[in-house]
Amino acid sequence: MSDNAQSSEMDRRERNDADQIHIFDTTLRDGEQSPGASMTLAEKLQVAELLDEMGVDIIEAGFPIASNGDFEAVSEIAKIAKNAVICGLARASSKDIDRAGDALRHAKRPRIHTFISTSPVHMKYKLQMEPEEVLAAVTSSVQRARQYTDNVEWSAEDATRTDHDYLCRCVEAAIKAGAGTINIPDTVGYTVPEEYNHVIEMLRERVPGGDTVIFSTHCHNDLGMAVANSLAGVKAGARQVECTINGMGERAGNAALEEIVMAINTRNDVLPYWTGIDTTMITRASKLVSAVTSFPVQYNKAIVGQNAFAHESGIHQDGMLKHNETYEIMTPESVGLKESSLVMGKHSGRHAFREKLKDLGYELGDNAFQDAFVRFKELADKKKKIFDEDIEALAGDEVAHANDRIQVEALTVIAGTGGPQKATLTLDIDGRHVTKEATGNGPVDALFNAIHALVPHDANLQLYQVHAVTEGTDAQAEVSVRLEEDGKTVTARGADVDTLVASAKAYVSALNKLIVKREKTAPGEMLAS
Ligand code: KIV
Ligand code: ZN
């Protein structure tokens, strides 16, 4: 047994139920509400499987009334979950709750999470309901959810801008109606730690029955305090934290799971709690979520950013060489980060490549594996050194593009000072090969014009970003593209040693995501011609 495994075994023996923080992951629901971060069903299943394996207690799998896709995701995740409670979100209406109940009918451990706004501004302008009507809806919605399961969570949306006396009445009504978990969302990321701590403490003290339920935190990051606020809630007695991988979520996102869990583990002297999370799976989860949503992780992001364990300055490097505790408060291994290692070369076979992928947390289906292997061989021919990061970029690309209807087949670009720059592009569209030549203001513009000519669309390019996966002039480029159409945004990534090929892949992948979105409203429209 390794040292790490041994010490966590010791921790487990000392663990006391009252100090357990239940981790409620909402990457697949609130996280997916990040503009442009939609995931396919296959991607959601992959993420859910990993969350379940890493020890997440409750997975909020979606909002079943929101779309057929969300319904299917909740229903399919409910079937495959081994340990986690699977939760579906519902507004305080019978239709929503019945749909959530239906989506969860195969779950071993279902939970319905129902919510309604309680702040004056939300009740007046959003709901256009009187406080007494909202109060009645709290009772009826929880009672209806209880007809499907005895595991019901109730949330007071915009709780942190709600009058305290009124919040107490709502929470009391929810508990009386049968809710076992009471969530206090900081919906707009407005609160500060002291205030949030006080709200949770006040509810636990004042509400009759408050000692029979689990209070939960759900903090958004608009002022950058989501994690601090959540932990302040925990200190006041909350025992469930709602969070997301990489802090994904509406606007500035939600509290990041990895930060909550590692803060508790690292500062257990002042945060004497525990979670059931296997922290060595954190890096894998972060990379998977980033790959399927095409949301890059900020370089200096706590715990999972590329620089989180990098030491640049001479003084720091010197300290690290003498003793790693000089500048490291947790080990990279504790979050599953392995040293960037030189891996296989062009002589490596399928078996070694599959093992390497497994090691990095990727299990590709047969076709995706075959494609990834061919690309690995091509890469090994072009690039002197192949690092884990190269293989991750390649596998992430395969995961993200596995079901794409449009694929990049071939690209030739003429660039340089002469101008105009010209791109000749061949796409495979549903098995048809089509080629177009286009000019533009630079090679990227020429390329995007060629794509536009082959797949006419009205989407606006909102973001085009390039970064190198590893060091060196032969490094792979990873390109992110965000498109917007009719208020809907999608983000996609593409990787290749050639920046222009990576750009084509990213743009085409974003179009594929738009097609999926469009098909839900007007089937067959985009590729009809
Ligand atoms: O932020 C929020 O208030 C929510 C609720 C639906 C729980 O996401
Ligand atoms: Zn939220």
XYZ file of C-alpha atoms and ligand atoms in Angstrom:
538
model
C 0.000 0.000 0.000
C 1.363 3.451 -0.892
C 1.949 6.142 1.757
C -0.981 8.093 0.407
C -3.347 5.144 0.504
C -2.165 4.324 4.009
C -2.783 7.791 5.383
C -6.201 8.022 3.768
C -7.028 4.645 5.324
C -6.093 6.103 8.711
C -8.226 9.179 8.040
C -11.155 6.925 7.230
C -10.944 5.160 10.587
C -11.181 8.495 12.367
C -14.018 9.772 10.219
C -17.156 10.694 11.976
C -20.544 10.936 10.176
C -21.293 14.350 11.653
C -18.219 15.817 9.934
C -18.882 14.403 6.485
C -19.395 16.980 3.753
C -21.614 15.516 1.050
C -20.384 16.538 -2.361
C -23.233 17.422 -4.733
C -21.847 17.869 -8.228
C -23.875 19.975 -10.646
C -21.428 20.080 -13.580
C -24.028 18.366 -15.763
C -26.792 20.829 -14.822
C -25.560 24.254 -13.606
C -22.171 23.635 -15.288
C -23.834 22.882 -18.595
C -25.691 26.192 -18.292
C -22.355 27.980 -18.963
C -22.850 29.735 -22.289
C -21.496 27.441 -25.003
C -20.789 24.455 -22.757
C -23.339 21.952 -23.994
C -22.476 18.246 -23.902
C -23.849 15.329 -25.885
C -25.520 12.395 -24.159
C -22.428 10.211 -24.634
C -20.242 12.929 -23.114
C -22.578 13.372 -20.141
C -22.527 9.639 -19.498
C -18.748 9.638 -19.553
C -18.576 12.532 -17.074
C -21.234 10.959 -14.815
C -19.380 7.650 -14.742
C -16.191 9.390 -13.660
C -17.959 11.481 -10.985
C -19.583 8.325 -9.631
C -16.230 6.531 -9.542
C -14.431 9.405 -7.839
C -16.891 9.390 -4.937
C -19.302 12.236 -5.640
C -22.272 11.682 -3.306
C -24.983 13.289 -5.423
C -24.851 13.934 -9.179
C -27.305 16.512 -10.489
C -27.692 15.041 -13.954
C -29.940 17.641 -15.554
C -33.214 19.536 -15.661
C -35.599 17.017 -17.265
C -38.336 19.489 -18.275
C -35.790 21.744 -20.056
C -35.400 19.513 -23.136
C -35.707 15.935 -24.320
C -31.903 15.797 -24.233
C -31.868 16.688 -20.535
C -34.606 14.152 -19.809
C -32.686 11.411 -21.605
C -29.435 12.340 -19.848
C -31.016 12.091 -16.386
C -32.739 8.854 -17.312
C -29.618 7.185 -18.774
C -27.318 8.383 -15.987
C -29.840 7.031 -13.471
C -29.454 3.603 -15.101
C -25.648 3.473 -15.002
C -24.885 5.071 -11.613
C -23.359 2.592 -9.185
C -23.052 4.555 -5.959
C -24.120 8.176 -6.309
C -27.604 9.529 -5.722
C -28.905 10.807 -9.070
C -30.783 14.056 -8.946
C -33.094 15.846 -11.386
C -34.003 19.518 -11.093
C -37.597 20.795 -11.230
C -39.284 24.161 -10.766
C -42.204 24.324 -8.341
C -44.733 23.060 -10.860
C -46.447 19.701 -11.214
C -45.335 19.353 -14.844
C -41.672 19.860 -13.936
C -41.810 17.530 -10.961
C -43.641 14.770 -12.836
C -41.078 14.973 -15.639
C -38.210 14.715 -13.128
C -39.931 11.796 -11.374
C -40.344 10.057 -14.715
C -36.697 10.614 -15.721
C -35.541 9.144 -12.409
C -37.722 6.056 -12.434
C -34.777 3.688 -13.068
C -32.498 5.257 -10.449
C -31.364 3.099 -7.554
C -31.100 6.233 -5.422
C -33.205 9.055 -6.926
C -33.497 12.615 -5.663
C -35.831 15.350 -6.883
C -34.490 18.860 -6.395
C -37.257 21.438 -6.565
C -36.790 25.184 -6.254
C -38.583 28.512 -6.263
C -37.377 32.089 -5.836
C -37.880 33.711 -2.467
C -36.248 37.152 -2.830
C -38.462 40.234 -3.272
C -36.929 41.097 -6.658
C -37.427 37.574 -8.047
C -40.951 37.168 -6.651
C -42.094 40.537 -7.983
C -40.474 40.623 -11.417
C -39.638 37.054 -12.372
C -42.422 35.030 -10.799
C -44.977 37.845 -10.468
C -46.285 36.072 -7.409
C -47.175 37.252 -3.913
C -45.048 35.894 -1.030
C -48.022 33.900 0.298
C -48.483 32.242 -3.106
C -44.786 31.329 -3.181
C -45.081 29.868 0.298
C -48.014 27.711 -0.800
C -45.995 26.567 -3.831
C -43.130 25.494 -1.550
C -45.444 23.115 0.285
C -47.235 21.761 -2.771
C -44.031 21.247 -4.800
C -42.225 19.351 -2.048
C -45.325 17.241 -1.363
C -45.628 16.398 -5.046
C -41.939 15.447 -5.272
C -42.378 13.203 -2.225
C -44.892 11.155 -4.221
C -41.927 9.976 -6.345
C -39.176 9.631 -3.761
C -38.500 10.269 -0.097
C -35.234 11.966 -1.091
C -36.318 15.531 -1.838
C -34.177 18.653 -1.862
C -35.708 22.109 -1.753
C -33.914 25.321 -2.791
C -34.773 28.947 -2.092
C -33.526 30.569 -5.287
C -31.796 33.900 -4.560
C -31.850 33.026 -0.852
C -29.050 35.448 -0.002
C -31.203 38.422 -1.075
C -34.254 37.131 0.805
C -35.727 38.619 3.966
C -34.658 36.404 6.875
C -38.067 36.030 8.527
C -39.622 35.071 5.208
C -36.772 32.669 4.396
C -37.343 30.960 7.762
C -41.050 30.515 6.947
C -40.257 29.008 3.522
C -37.633 26.626 4.925
C -40.033 25.553 7.673
C -42.753 24.868 5.078
C -40.328 22.802 2.962
C -39.237 20.729 5.966
C -42.858 20.152 7.064
C -43.747 19.055 3.523
C -40.981 16.429 3.599
C -37.737 17.921 2.197
C -34.639 16.257 3.695
C -32.106 18.664 2.212
C -32.467 22.448 2.308
C -30.304 24.332 -0.156
C -29.518 28.009 0.320
C -28.294 29.308 -3.051
C -26.294 32.452 -3.483
C -27.776 32.553 -6.977
C -26.186 35.804 -8.084
C -22.861 35.467 -6.237
C -23.689 38.414 -3.992
C -22.916 37.261 -0.480
C -19.657 37.384 1.512
C -18.357 34.675 3.880
C -19.428 36.254 7.209
C -22.910 36.974 5.918
C -23.410 33.526 4.407
C -22.127 31.878 7.588
C -24.671 33.903 9.525
C -27.598 32.935 7.254
C -26.921 29.212 7.640
C -26.409 29.570 11.390
C -29.609 31.630 11.699
C -31.673 29.042 9.788
C -30.290 26.152 11.829
C -31.100 27.941 15.056
C -34.470 29.438 14.217
C -36.329 27.024 11.949
C -38.305 24.293 13.711
C -37.080 20.954 12.376
C -33.801 22.535 11.205
C -31.874 19.912 13.149
C -33.519 17.073 11.192
C -32.354 18.125 7.714
C -29.080 18.665 5.886
C -28.375 22.272 4.962
C -26.621 22.772 1.664
C -24.548 25.528 0.071
C -24.807 26.543 -3.596
C -22.593 29.543 -4.284
C -21.941 31.342 -7.542
C -18.656 33.066 -8.214
C -19.628 36.531 -9.476
C -17.402 38.232 -6.901
C -14.847 35.418 -6.806
C -16.012 34.193 -3.374
C -17.949 31.019 -4.216
C -15.512 28.651 -2.495
C -14.936 30.931 0.519
C -18.695 31.375 0.935
C -19.350 27.623 0.658
C -16.731 26.871 3.308
C -18.194 29.591 5.555
C -21.531 27.784 5.168
C -19.874 24.512 6.150
C -18.435 26.162 9.257
C -21.977 27.182 10.188
C -23.185 23.589 9.922
C -24.019 23.016 6.246
C -23.131 19.426 5.378
C -23.719 19.405 1.630
C -21.765 21.544 -0.838
C -23.004 22.036 -4.383
C -20.129 22.541 -6.785
C -18.826 21.811 -10.266
C -15.640 20.515 -11.857
C -13.403 23.422 -12.934
C -15.966 25.785 -11.363
C -18.136 25.636 -14.485
C -21.565 27.238 -14.270
C -23.815 30.194 -15.047
C -21.916 33.464 -15.635
C -18.735 33.388 -13.481
C -19.498 29.786 -12.510
C -20.082 27.826 -9.314
C -17.817 26.849 -6.431
C -15.143 24.527 -7.846
C -15.329 20.957 -6.544
C -11.565 20.516 -6.636
C -10.998 23.664 -4.551
C -13.583 22.723 -1.911
C -12.244 19.188 -1.545
C -8.556 20.117 -1.517
C -9.129 23.005 0.920
C -10.765 20.556 3.327
C -7.978 17.999 2.846
C -5.087 20.442 3.001
C -6.344 22.637 5.859
C -7.970 19.916 7.925
C -6.602 21.653 11.019
C -9.036 24.546 10.534
C -11.595 22.707 8.383
C -12.029 19.476 10.347
C -14.353 17.743 7.882
C -14.022 15.013 5.282
C -15.438 14.077 1.906
C -15.646 10.741 0.108
C -13.776 12.088 -2.940
C -10.791 10.195 -4.297
C -8.651 13.273 -4.867
C -6.277 11.437 -7.189
C -9.051 11.485 -9.804
C -9.398 15.274 -9.768
C -7.020 15.991 -12.655
C -8.699 13.359 -14.836
C -12.130 14.819 -14.111
C -10.916 18.326 -14.875
C -9.403 17.267 -18.187
C -12.443 15.274 -19.226
C -14.857 18.129 -18.478
C -12.592 20.580 -20.278
C -12.384 18.268 -23.314
C -16.102 17.578 -23.649
C -17.190 21.174 -23.068
C -14.222 22.648 -24.988
C -13.766 25.091 -22.107
C -10.058 25.635 -21.530
C -8.947 25.712 -17.893
C -7.326 29.014 -16.937
C -3.524 28.471 -16.597
C -3.356 29.733 -13.021
C -6.601 28.052 -11.878
C -6.218 26.636 -8.359
C -5.581 22.862 -8.205
C -6.121 22.034 -11.894
C -4.517 24.890 -13.841
C -1.457 24.071 -15.922
C 0.680 26.275 -13.638
C -0.838 25.123 -10.323
C 2.226 23.007 -9.521
C 4.801 24.740 -11.743
C 7.720 26.611 -10.181
C 9.353 29.202 -12.366
C 11.491 31.556 -10.318
C 15.040 30.567 -9.392
C 14.414 31.092 -5.682
C 11.366 28.836 -5.745
C 13.112 26.171 -7.814
C 16.038 26.212 -5.424
C 13.670 25.792 -2.468
C 11.802 22.969 -4.167
C 15.021 21.114 -4.895
C 15.953 21.313 -1.216
C 12.514 20.358 0.102
C 9.209 20.351 -1.750
C 7.239 21.623 1.247
C 9.028 24.978 0.826
C 6.627 25.971 -1.948
C 4.075 23.155 -2.205
C 1.159 22.903 0.230
C -0.126 19.725 -1.432
C 1.556 17.239 -3.708
C 0.768 17.041 -7.431
C 0.253 13.286 -6.899
C -2.549 13.964 -4.399
C -4.659 15.413 -7.234
C -3.595 12.754 -9.713
C -1.093 14.891 -11.552
C 1.776 12.912 -12.985
C 5.005 14.471 -14.088
C 4.972 15.354 -17.758
C 6.625 12.251 -19.114
C 8.078 11.480 -22.460
C 5.993 8.656 -23.770
C 6.006 6.394 -26.726
C 7.411 7.020 -30.132
C 6.533 5.912 -33.625
C 7.418 2.281 -32.904
C 4.895 1.903 -30.096
C 2.044 -0.469 -30.811
C -1.697 -0.509 -30.232
C -1.443 -2.298 -26.911
C 0.953 0.241 -25.386
C -1.134 3.097 -26.777
C -4.338 1.694 -25.248
C -2.573 1.248 -21.889
C -1.274 4.817 -22.053
C -4.760 6.158 -22.787
C -6.144 4.181 -19.858
C -3.447 5.575 -17.632
C -4.449 9.082 -18.651
C -8.113 8.332 -17.992
C -9.421 7.817 -21.509
C -11.355 4.759 -22.608
C -12.222 5.203 -26.249
C -14.647 3.074 -28.226
C -13.201 0.887 -31.020
C -13.633 3.422 -33.842
C -12.429 6.380 -31.818
C -9.467 4.309 -30.597
C -8.536 3.332 -34.145
C -8.720 6.965 -35.314
C -6.702 8.121 -32.314
C -4.055 5.474 -32.981
C -3.697 6.525 -36.632
C -3.361 10.142 -35.536
C -0.821 9.183 -32.880
C 1.313 7.488 -35.535
C 1.045 10.526 -37.797
C 2.003 12.756 -34.891
C 4.975 10.558 -34.006
C 6.208 10.966 -37.583
C 6.005 14.743 -37.377
C 7.034 15.503 -33.817
C 10.354 14.698 -32.159
C 9.074 14.195 -28.624
C 5.622 13.017 -27.688
C 4.423 13.941 -24.203
C 1.417 12.840 -22.180
C -0.152 16.205 -22.978
C 0.053 15.435 -26.719
C -1.768 12.167 -26.229
C -4.343 13.850 -24.007
C -4.993 16.517 -26.640
C -5.405 13.833 -29.249
C -7.715 11.686 -27.125
C -9.709 14.746 -26.017
C -10.104 15.644 -29.683
C -11.373 12.135 -30.463
C -13.857 12.246 -27.561
C -15.115 15.660 -28.640
C -15.457 14.798 -32.335
C -16.578 11.168 -32.208
C -20.142 11.863 -33.367
C -19.484 14.778 -35.694
C -21.425 14.782 -38.974
C -18.950 17.127 -40.647
C -15.265 16.177 -40.624
C -12.185 17.906 -41.993
C -10.723 15.734 -44.762
C -7.969 17.846 -46.329
C -6.657 21.381 -46.218
C -4.099 23.303 -48.246
C -3.364 26.924 -47.457
C -1.256 29.440 -49.335
C -0.074 32.132 -46.938
C 2.692 34.710 -46.753
C 3.307 38.333 -47.677
C 2.063 38.072 -51.271
C -1.684 37.792 -50.556
C -4.501 37.256 -50.996
C -4.187 34.135 -48.892
C -6.003 31.111 -50.249
C -7.435 27.965 -48.622
C -8.581 24.794 -50.383
C -10.649 22.693 -48.039
C -12.310 19.291 -48.359
C -14.974 18.326 -45.858
C -16.766 15.042 -45.341
C -20.406 15.922 -44.772
C -22.459 12.858 -43.880
C -20.162 10.734 -46.081
C -20.132 13.173 -49.053
C -16.762 14.724 -49.951
C -17.010 18.374 -50.939
C -14.190 20.786 -51.779
C -14.055 24.570 -51.940
C -11.370 27.174 -52.535
C -11.633 30.592 -50.890
C -9.497 33.649 -50.366
C -9.358 35.886 -47.305
C -7.615 38.479 -45.254
C -4.987 36.092 -43.956
C -4.945 32.287 -43.920
C -7.430 31.856 -41.063
C -9.943 34.145 -42.751
C -9.492 32.266 -46.048
C -10.018 28.970 -44.271
C -13.146 30.137 -42.433
C -14.509 31.539 -45.714
C -14.047 28.115 -47.299
C -15.934 26.492 -44.401
C -18.668 29.083 -44.784
C -19.010 28.344 -48.482
C -19.303 24.591 -47.823
C -21.635 24.903 -44.823
C -23.625 28.133 -45.181
C -24.661 29.516 -41.786
C -25.354 32.764 -39.959
C -23.388 32.064 -36.790
C -21.023 34.758 -35.511
C -17.488 33.949 -34.506
C -17.223 35.196 -30.906
C -13.878 33.722 -29.902
C -10.819 32.352 -31.669
C -7.948 31.339 -29.412
C -4.754 29.370 -30.026
C -2.407 27.830 -27.517
C 0.431 25.342 -27.646
C -0.137 21.998 -25.912
C 3.550 21.559 -25.015
C 6.777 23.450 -25.553
C 8.795 23.704 -28.760
C 8.122 24.869 -32.283
C 6.830 21.424 -33.228
C 4.216 21.467 -30.426
C 0.590 20.706 -31.199
C -1.687 23.716 -31.372
C -4.996 23.646 -29.568
C -7.568 26.051 -30.992
C -10.814 27.107 -29.272
C -13.687 28.570 -31.259
C -16.957 29.949 -29.967
C -19.908 30.527 -32.317
C -23.172 32.283 -31.575
C -26.428 31.826 -33.452
C -29.849 33.119 -32.404
C -28.643 33.678 -28.846
C -27.256 30.144 -28.549
C -23.515 29.736 -28.124
C -21.313 26.715 -28.626
C -17.621 26.282 -27.931
C -15.368 23.683 -29.532
C -11.711 22.753 -29.709
C -9.399 21.204 -32.261
C -5.808 20.029 -31.924
C -3.105 19.424 -34.532
C 0.569 20.166 -35.143
C -0.632 22.476 -37.896
C -2.376 25.513 -36.392
C -4.560 25.961 -39.466
C -5.729 22.347 -39.441
C -6.475 22.721 -35.707
C -8.431 25.903 -36.550
C -10.449 24.084 -39.215
C -11.209 21.233 -36.809
C -12.279 23.605 -34.040
C -14.566 25.662 -36.321
C -16.088 22.560 -37.905
C -16.588 20.980 -34.486
C -18.425 24.101 -33.311
C -20.665 23.833 -36.384
C -21.375 20.197 -35.489
C -22.455 21.297 -32.031
C -24.687 23.961 -33.556
C -26.283 21.316 -35.763
C -27.103 19.241 -32.687
C -28.659 22.323 -31.057
C -30.564 23.237 -34.205
C -31.825 19.704 -34.787
C -33.624 19.933 -31.472
C -35.674 22.884 -32.736
C -35.742 22.440 -36.557
C -34.590 18.924 -37.504
C -32.541 18.554 -40.672
C -32.206 22.282 -41.427
C -28.493 23.076 -41.484
C -27.306 20.218 -43.676
C -30.465 19.885 -45.737
C -28.947 21.139 -48.996
O -28.180 29.229 -8.554
C -29.292 28.753 -8.236
O -30.088 29.346 -7.513
C -29.631 27.448 -8.782
C -30.847 26.790 -8.227
C -31.686 26.185 -9.285
C -30.460 25.812 -7.180
O -28.912 26.906 -9.583
Zn -26.884 27.838 -9.571
